[in-house]
Structure formats: structure tokens, C-alpha cells
mmCIF file of N, CA and C in Angstrom:
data_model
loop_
_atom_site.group_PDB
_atom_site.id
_atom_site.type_symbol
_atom_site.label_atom_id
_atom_site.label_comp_id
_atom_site.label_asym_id
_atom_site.label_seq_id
_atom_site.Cartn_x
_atom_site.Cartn_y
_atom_site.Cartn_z
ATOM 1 N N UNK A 186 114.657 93.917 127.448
ATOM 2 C CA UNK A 186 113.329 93.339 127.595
ATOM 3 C C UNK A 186 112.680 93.888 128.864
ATOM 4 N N UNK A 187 111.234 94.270 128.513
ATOM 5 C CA UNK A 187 110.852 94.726 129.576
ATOM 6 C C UNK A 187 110.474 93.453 130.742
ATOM 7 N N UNK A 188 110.127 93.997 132.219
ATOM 8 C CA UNK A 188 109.751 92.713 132.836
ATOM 9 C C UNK A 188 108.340 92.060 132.522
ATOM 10 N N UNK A 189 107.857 93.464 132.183
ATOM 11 C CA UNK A 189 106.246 92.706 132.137
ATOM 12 C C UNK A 189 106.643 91.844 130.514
ATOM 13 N N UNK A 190 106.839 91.829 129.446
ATOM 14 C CA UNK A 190 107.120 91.348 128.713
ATOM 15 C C UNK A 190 107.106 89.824 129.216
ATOM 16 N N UNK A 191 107.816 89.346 130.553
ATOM 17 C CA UNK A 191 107.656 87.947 130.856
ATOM 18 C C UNK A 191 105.753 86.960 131.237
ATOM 19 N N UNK A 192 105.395 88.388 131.751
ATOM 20 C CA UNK A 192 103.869 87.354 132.316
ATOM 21 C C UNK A 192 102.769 88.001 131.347
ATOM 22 N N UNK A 193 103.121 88.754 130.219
ATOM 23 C CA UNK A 193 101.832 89.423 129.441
ATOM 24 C C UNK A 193 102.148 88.745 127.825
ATOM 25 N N UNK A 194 100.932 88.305 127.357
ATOM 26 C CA UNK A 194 100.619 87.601 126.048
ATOM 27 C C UNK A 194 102.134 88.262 125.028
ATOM 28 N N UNK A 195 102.802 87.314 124.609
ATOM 29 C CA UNK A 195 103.777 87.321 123.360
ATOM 30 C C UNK A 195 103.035 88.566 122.589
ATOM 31 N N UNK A 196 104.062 89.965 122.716
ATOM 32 C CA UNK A 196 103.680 90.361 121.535
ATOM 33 C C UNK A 196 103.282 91.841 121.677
ATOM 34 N N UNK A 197 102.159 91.619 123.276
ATOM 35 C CA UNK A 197 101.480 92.587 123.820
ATOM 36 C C UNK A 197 101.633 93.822 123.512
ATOM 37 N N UNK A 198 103.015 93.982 124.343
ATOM 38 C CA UNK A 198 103.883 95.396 124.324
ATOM 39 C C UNK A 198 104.139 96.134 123.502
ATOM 40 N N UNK A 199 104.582 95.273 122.265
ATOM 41 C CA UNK A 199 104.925 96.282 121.197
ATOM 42 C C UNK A 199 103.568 96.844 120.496
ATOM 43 N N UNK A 200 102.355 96.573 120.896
ATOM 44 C CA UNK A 200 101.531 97.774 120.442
ATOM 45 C C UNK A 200 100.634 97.904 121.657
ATOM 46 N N UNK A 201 100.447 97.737 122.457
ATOM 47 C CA UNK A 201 100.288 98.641 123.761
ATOM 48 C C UNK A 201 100.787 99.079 124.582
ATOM 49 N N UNK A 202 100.342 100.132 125.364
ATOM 50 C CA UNK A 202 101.551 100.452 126.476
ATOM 51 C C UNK A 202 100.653 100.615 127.771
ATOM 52 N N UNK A 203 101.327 100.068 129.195
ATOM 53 C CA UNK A 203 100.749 100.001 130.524
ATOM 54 C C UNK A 203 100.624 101.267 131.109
ATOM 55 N N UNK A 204 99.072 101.259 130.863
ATOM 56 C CA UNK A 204 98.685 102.560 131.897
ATOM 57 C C UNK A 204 98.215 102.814 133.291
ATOM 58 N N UNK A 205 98.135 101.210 134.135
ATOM 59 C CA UNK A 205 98.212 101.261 135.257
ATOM 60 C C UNK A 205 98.424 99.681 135.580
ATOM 61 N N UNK A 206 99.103 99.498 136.807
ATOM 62 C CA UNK A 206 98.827 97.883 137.257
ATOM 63 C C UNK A 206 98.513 97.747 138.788
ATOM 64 N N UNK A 207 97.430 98.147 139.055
ATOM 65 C CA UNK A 207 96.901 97.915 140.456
ATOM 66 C C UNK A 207 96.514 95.944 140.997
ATOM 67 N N UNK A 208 96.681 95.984 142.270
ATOM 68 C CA UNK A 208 96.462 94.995 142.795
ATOM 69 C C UNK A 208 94.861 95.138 144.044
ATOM 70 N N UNK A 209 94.007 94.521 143.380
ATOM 71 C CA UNK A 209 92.818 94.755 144.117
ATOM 72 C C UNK A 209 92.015 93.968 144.801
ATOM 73 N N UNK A 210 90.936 93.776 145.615
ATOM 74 C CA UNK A 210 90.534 92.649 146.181
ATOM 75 C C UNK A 210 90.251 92.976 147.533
ATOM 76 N N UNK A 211 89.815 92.004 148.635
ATOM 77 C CA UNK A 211 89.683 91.645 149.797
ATOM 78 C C UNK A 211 90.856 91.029 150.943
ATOM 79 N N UNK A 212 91.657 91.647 151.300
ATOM 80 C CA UNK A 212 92.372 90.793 151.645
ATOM 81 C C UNK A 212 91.995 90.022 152.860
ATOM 82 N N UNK A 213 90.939 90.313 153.937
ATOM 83 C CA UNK A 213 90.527 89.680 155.046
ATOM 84 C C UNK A 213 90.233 88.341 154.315
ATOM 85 N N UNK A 214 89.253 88.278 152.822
ATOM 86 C CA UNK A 214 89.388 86.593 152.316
ATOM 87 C C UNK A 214 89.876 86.273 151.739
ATOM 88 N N UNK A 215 91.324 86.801 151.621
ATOM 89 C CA UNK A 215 92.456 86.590 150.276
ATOM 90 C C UNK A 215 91.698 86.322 148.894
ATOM 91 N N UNK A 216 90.982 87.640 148.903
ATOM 92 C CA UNK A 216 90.259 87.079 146.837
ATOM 93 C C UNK A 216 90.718 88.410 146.587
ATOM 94 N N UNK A 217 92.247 88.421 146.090
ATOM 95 C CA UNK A 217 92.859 89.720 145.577
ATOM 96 C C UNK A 217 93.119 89.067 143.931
ATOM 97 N N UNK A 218 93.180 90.482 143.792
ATOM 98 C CA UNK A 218 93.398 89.788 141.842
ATOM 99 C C UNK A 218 94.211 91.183 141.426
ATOM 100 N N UNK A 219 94.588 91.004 140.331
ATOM 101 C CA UNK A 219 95.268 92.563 139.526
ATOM 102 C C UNK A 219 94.836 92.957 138.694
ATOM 103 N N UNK A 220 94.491 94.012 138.059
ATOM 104 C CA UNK A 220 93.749 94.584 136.849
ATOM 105 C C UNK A 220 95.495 95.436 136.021
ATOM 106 N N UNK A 221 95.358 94.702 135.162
ATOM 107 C CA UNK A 221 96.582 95.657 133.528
ATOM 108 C C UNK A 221 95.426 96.243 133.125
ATOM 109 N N UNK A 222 96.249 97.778 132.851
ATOM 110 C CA UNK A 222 95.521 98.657 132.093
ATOM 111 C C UNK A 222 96.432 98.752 130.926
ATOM 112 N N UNK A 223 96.098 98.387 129.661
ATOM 113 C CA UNK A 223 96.672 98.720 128.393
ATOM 114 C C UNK A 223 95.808 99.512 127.638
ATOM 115 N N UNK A 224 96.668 100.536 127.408
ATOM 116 C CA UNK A 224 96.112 101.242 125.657
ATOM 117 C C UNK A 224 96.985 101.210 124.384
ATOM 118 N N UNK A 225 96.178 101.323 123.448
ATOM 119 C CA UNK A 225 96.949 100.823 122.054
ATOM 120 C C UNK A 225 97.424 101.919 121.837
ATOM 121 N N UNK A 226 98.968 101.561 120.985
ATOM 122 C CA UNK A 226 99.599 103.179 120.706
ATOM 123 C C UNK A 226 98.674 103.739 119.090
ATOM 124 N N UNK A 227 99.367 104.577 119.238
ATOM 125 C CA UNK A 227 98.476 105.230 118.169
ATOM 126 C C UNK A 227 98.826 105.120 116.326
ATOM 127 N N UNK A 228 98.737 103.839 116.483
ATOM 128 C CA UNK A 228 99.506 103.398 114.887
ATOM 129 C C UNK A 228 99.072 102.533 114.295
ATOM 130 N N UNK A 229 98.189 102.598 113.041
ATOM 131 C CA UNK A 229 97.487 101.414 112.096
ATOM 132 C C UNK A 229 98.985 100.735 111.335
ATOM 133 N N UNK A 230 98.387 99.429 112.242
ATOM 134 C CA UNK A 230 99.313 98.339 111.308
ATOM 135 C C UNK A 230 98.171 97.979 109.901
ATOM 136 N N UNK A 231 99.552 97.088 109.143
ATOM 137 C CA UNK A 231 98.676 96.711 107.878
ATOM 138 C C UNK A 231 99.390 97.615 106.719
ATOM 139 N N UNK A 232 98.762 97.419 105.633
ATOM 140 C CA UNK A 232 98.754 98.278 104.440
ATOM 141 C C UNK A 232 97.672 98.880 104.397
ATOM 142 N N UNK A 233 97.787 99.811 105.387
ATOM 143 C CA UNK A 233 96.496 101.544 105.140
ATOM 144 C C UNK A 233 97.538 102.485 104.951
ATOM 145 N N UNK A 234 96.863 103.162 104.592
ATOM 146 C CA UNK A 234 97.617 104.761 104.492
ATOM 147 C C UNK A 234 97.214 105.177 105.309
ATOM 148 N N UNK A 235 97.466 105.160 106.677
ATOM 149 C CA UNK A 235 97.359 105.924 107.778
ATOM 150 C C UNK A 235 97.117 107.305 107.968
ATOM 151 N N UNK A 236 97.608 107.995 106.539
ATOM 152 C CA UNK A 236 97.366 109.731 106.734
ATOM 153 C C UNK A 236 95.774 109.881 105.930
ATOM 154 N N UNK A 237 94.772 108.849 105.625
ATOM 155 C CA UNK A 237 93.524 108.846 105.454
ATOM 156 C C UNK A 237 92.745 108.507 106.658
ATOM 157 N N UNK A 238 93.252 108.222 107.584
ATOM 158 C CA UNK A 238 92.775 108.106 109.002
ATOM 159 C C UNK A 238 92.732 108.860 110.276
ATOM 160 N N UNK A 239 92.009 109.090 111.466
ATOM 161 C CA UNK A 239 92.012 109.425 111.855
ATOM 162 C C UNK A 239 91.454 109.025 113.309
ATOM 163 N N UNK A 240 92.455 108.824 114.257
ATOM 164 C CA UNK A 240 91.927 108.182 115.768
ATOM 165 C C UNK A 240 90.431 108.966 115.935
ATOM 166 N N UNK A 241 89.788 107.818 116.505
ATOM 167 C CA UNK A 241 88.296 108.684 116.866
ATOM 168 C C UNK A 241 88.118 107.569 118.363
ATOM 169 N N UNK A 242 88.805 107.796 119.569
ATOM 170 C CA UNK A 242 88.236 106.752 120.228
ATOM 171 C C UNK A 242 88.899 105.819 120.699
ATOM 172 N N UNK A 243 88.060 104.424 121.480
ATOM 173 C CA UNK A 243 88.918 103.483 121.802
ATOM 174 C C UNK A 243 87.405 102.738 122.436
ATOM 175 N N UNK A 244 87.659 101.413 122.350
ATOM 176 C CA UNK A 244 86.855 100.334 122.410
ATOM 177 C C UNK A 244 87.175 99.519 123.944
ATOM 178 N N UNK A 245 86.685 99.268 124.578
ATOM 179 C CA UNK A 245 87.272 98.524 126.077
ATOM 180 C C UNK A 245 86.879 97.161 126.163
ATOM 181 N N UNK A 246 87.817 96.499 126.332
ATOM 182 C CA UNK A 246 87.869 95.129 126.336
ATOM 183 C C UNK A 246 88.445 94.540 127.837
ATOM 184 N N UNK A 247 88.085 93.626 128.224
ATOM 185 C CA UNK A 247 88.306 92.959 129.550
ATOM 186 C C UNK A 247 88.897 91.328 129.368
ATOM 187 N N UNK A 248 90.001 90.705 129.151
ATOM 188 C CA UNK A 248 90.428 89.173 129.294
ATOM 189 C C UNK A 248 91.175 89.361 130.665
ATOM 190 N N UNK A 249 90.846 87.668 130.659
ATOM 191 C CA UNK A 249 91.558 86.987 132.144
ATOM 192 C C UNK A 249 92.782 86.527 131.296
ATOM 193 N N UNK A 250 93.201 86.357 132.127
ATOM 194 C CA UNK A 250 94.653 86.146 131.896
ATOM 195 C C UNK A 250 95.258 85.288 132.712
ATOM 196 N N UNK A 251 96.700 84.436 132.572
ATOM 197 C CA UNK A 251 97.161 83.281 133.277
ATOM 198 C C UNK A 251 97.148 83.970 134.742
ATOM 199 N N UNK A 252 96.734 83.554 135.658
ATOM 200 C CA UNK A 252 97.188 84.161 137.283
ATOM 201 C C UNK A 252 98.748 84.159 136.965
ATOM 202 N N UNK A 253 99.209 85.694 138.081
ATOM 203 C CA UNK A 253 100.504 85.728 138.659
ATOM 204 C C UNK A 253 100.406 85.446 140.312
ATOM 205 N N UNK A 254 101.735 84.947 140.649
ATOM 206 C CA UNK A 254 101.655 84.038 142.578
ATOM 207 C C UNK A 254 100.080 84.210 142.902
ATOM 208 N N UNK A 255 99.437 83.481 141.851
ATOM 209 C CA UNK A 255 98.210 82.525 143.141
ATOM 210 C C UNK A 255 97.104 83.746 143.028
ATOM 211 N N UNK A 256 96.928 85.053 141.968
ATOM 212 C CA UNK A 256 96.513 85.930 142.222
ATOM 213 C C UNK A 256 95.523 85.940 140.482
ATOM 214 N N UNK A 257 94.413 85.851 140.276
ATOM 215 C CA UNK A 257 94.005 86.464 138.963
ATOM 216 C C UNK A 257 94.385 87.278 138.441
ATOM 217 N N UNK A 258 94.740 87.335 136.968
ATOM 218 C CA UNK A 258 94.988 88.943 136.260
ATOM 219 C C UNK A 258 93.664 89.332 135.113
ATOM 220 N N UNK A 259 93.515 90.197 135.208
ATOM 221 C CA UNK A 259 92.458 91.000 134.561
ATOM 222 C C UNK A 259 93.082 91.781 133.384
ATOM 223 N N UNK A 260 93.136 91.925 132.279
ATOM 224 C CA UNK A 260 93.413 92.702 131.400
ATOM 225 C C UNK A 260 92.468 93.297 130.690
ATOM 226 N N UNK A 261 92.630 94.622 131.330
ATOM 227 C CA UNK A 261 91.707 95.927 130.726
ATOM 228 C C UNK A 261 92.525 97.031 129.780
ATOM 229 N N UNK A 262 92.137 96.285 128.064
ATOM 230 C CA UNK A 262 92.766 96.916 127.101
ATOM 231 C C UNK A 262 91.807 97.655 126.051
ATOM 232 N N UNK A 263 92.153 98.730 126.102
ATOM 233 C CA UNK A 263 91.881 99.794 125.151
ATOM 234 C C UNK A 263 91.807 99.541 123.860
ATOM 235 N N UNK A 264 91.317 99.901 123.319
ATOM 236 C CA UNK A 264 91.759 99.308 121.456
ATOM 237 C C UNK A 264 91.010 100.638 120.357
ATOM 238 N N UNK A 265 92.151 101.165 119.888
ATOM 239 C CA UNK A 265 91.390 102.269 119.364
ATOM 240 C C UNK A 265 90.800 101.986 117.966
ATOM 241 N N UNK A 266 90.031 102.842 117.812
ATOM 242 C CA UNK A 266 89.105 102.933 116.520
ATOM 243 C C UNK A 266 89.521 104.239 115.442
ATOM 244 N N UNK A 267 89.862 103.960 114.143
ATOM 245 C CA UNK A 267 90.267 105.399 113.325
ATOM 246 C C UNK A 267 89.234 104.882 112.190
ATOM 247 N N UNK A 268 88.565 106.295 111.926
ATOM 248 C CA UNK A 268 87.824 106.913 110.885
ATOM 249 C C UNK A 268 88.413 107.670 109.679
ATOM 250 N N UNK A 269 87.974 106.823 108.835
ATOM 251 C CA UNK A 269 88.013 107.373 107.493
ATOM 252 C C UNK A 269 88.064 108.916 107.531
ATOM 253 N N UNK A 270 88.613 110.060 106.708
ATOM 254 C CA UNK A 270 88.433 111.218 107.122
ATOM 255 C C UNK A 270 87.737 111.761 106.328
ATOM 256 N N UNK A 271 87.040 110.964 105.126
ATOM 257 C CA UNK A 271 86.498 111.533 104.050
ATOM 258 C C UNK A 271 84.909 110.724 103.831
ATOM 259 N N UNK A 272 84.753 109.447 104.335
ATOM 260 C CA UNK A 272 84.111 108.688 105.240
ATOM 261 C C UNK A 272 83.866 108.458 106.769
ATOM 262 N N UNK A 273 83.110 109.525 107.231
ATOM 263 C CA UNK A 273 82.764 109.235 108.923
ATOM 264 C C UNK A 273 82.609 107.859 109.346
ATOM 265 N N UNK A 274 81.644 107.178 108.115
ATOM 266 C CA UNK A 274 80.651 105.748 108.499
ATOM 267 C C UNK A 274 81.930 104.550 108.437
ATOM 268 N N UNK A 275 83.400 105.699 108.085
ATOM 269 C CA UNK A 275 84.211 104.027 107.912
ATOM 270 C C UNK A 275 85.385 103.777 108.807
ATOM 271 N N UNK A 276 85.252 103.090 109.461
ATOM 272 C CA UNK A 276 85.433 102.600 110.963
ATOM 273 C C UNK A 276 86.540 101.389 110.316
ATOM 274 N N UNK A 277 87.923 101.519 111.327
ATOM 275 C CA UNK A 277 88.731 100.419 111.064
ATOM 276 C C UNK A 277 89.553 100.297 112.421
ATOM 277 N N UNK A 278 90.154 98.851 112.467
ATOM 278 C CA UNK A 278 91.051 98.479 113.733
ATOM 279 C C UNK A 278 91.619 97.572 113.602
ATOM 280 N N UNK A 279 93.034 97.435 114.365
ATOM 281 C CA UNK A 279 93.994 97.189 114.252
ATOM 282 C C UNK A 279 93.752 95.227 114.341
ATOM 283 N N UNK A 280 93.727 94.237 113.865
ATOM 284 C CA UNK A 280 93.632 92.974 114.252
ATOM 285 C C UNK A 280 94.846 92.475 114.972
ATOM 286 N N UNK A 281 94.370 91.888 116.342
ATOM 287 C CA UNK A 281 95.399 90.895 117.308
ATOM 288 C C UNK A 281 94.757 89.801 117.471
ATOM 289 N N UNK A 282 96.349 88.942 117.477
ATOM 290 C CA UNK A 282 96.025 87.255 117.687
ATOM 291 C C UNK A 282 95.800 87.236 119.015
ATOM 292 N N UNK A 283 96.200 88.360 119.711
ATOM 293 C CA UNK A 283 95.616 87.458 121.247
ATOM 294 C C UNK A 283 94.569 87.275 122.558
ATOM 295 N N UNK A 284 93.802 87.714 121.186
ATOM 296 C CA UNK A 284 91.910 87.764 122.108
ATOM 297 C C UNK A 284 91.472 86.167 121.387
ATOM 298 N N UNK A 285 91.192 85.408 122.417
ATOM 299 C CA UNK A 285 90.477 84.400 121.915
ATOM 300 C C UNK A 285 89.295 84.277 121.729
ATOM 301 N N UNK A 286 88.891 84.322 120.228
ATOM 302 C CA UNK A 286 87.105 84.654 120.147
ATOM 303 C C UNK A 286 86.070 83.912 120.852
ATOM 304 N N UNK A 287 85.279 85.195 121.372
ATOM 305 C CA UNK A 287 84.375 84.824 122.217
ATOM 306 C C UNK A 287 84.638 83.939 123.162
ATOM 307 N N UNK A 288 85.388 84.349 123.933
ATOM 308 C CA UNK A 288 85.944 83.186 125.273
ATOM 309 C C UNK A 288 85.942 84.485 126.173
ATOM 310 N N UNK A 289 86.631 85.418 126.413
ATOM 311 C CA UNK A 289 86.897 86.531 127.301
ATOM 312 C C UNK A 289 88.265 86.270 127.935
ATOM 313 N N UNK A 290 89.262 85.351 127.342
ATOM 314 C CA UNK A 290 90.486 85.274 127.760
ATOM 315 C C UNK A 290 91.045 85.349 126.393
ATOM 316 N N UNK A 291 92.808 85.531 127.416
ATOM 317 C CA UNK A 291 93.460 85.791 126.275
ATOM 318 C C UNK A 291 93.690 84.353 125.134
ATOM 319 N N UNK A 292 94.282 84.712 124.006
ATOM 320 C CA UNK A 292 94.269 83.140 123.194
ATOM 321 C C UNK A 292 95.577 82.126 123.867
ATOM 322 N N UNK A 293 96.416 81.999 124.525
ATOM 323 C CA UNK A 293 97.042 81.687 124.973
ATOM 324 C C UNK A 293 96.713 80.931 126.575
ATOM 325 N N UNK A 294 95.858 81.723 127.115
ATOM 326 C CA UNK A 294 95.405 81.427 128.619
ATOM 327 C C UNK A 294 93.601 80.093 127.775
ATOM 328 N N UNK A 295 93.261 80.767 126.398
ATOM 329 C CA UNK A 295 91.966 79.772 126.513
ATOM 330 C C UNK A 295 92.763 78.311 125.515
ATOM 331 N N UNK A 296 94.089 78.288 124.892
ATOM 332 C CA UNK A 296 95.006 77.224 124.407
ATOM 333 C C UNK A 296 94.946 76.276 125.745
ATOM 334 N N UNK A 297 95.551 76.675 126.535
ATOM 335 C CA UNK A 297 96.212 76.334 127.432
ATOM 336 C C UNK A 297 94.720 75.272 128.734
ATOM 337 N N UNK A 298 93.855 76.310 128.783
ATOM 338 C CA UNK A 298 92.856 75.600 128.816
ATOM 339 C C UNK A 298 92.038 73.968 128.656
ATOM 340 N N UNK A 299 92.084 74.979 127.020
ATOM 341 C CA UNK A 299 91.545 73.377 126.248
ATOM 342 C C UNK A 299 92.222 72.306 126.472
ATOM 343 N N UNK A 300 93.746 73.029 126.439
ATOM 344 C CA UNK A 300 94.878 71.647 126.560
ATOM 345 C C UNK A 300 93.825 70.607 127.222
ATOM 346 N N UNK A 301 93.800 71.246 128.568
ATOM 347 C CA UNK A 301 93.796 70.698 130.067
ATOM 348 C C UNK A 301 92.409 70.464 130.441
ATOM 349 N N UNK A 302 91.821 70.367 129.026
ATOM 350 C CA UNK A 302 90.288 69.484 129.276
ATOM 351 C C UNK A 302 89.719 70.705 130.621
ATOM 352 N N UNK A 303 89.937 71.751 130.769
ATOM 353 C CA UNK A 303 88.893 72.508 131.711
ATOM 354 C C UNK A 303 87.967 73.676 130.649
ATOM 355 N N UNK A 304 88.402 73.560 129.661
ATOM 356 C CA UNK A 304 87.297 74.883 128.721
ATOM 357 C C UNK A 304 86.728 74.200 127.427
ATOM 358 N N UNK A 305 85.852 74.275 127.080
ATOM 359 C CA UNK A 305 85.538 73.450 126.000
ATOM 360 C C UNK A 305 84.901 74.117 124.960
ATOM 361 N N UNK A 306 85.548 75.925 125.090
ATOM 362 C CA UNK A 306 85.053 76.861 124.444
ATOM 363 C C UNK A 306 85.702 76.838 122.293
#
């Protein structure tokens, strides 16, 4: 098991992989936070025939995420886009459970939330 596997959404890893993990911020007013860089590997889940496809791209997405020691996390994930190869206009992508719609966190960090009566998204 990897380590990040412990503080990143159930699941994450096995279709993205970490392309950077910087720690950023101010430290004279301690407002430091971390930015994950994930990109998606290059593989349509599902029942497609994948050899009618073709990566064209990647989509950028930004969720907050549970803080690690006292620090915000930022998750800046990639999400690629494959085109039909016989159809330009046909555009497909991979579906994950762990973007919580229209919240800008992950589904787990906006659960956890609601629990706790602070989001009422």
C-alpha cells in the first residue's frame, strides 16, 4: 500500500497517478496549504472498446480535500478526455465517485461535512 493511499479519497490511486505534492503558502502567517497534482492514467474504464478511442487532452479540476496536520489540501486533478476516432464531435470520460457534484470538494470531505451540520450543499 502506498502511503498516500492513507490521506487521498478511497480509490484515487488506482486510476491516477501523483505528479507533484508541493507544500505552499505564507509561512510568516502560517496560511500554508498543499496542492496534489494527479493525472489520470491513460485507460477507459467501462465497456468501450478502447481501440475506437483516442486520448485528446485532459480537463482540470480543483477539490479541497480533508486537511493534513492543521494544513489545507488542494487537489489538482487532471481528467482526460478520448475522442471517437471516426467521430471528432464524440467526446467521452471516465466517471468517478469522488467529486461531489457541484460542491468543489471531494465526496467524502462534502459527506463528512453535511454530517457535521457545516455544508448544506
Amino acid at each position: 500500500m502506498d502511503i498516500y493511499d492513507s490521506f487521498l479519497p478511497a480509490g484515487l490511486l488506482a486510476h491516477f497517478t501523483i505528479t507533484a505534492f508541493l507544500e505552499l503558502g505564507d509561512v510568516r502567517d502560517k496560511n500554508m496549504f498543499f496542492e496534489i497534482y494527479l493525472e489520470e492514467n491513460n485507460e477507459i474504464l467501462g465497456n468501450v472498446n478502447s481501440a475506437l478511442y483516442e486520448s485528446k487532452g485532459f480537463t482540470e479540476v480543483t477539490l479541497q480535500d480533508f486537511p493534513i496536520r492543521g494544513k489545507a489540501v488542494y487537489l489538482k486533478i487532471k481528467r482526460r478526455r478520448w475522442r471517437l476516432k471516426t467521430d471528432p464531435n464524440k467526446i467521452i470520460r471516465n466517471d468517478f465517485h469522488f467529486v461531489a457534484e457541484g460542491a468543489g470538494f471531494t465526496r467524502e470531505l462534502s459527506d463528512f461535512l453535511k454530517d457535521s451540520g457545516r455544508y448544506k450543499g
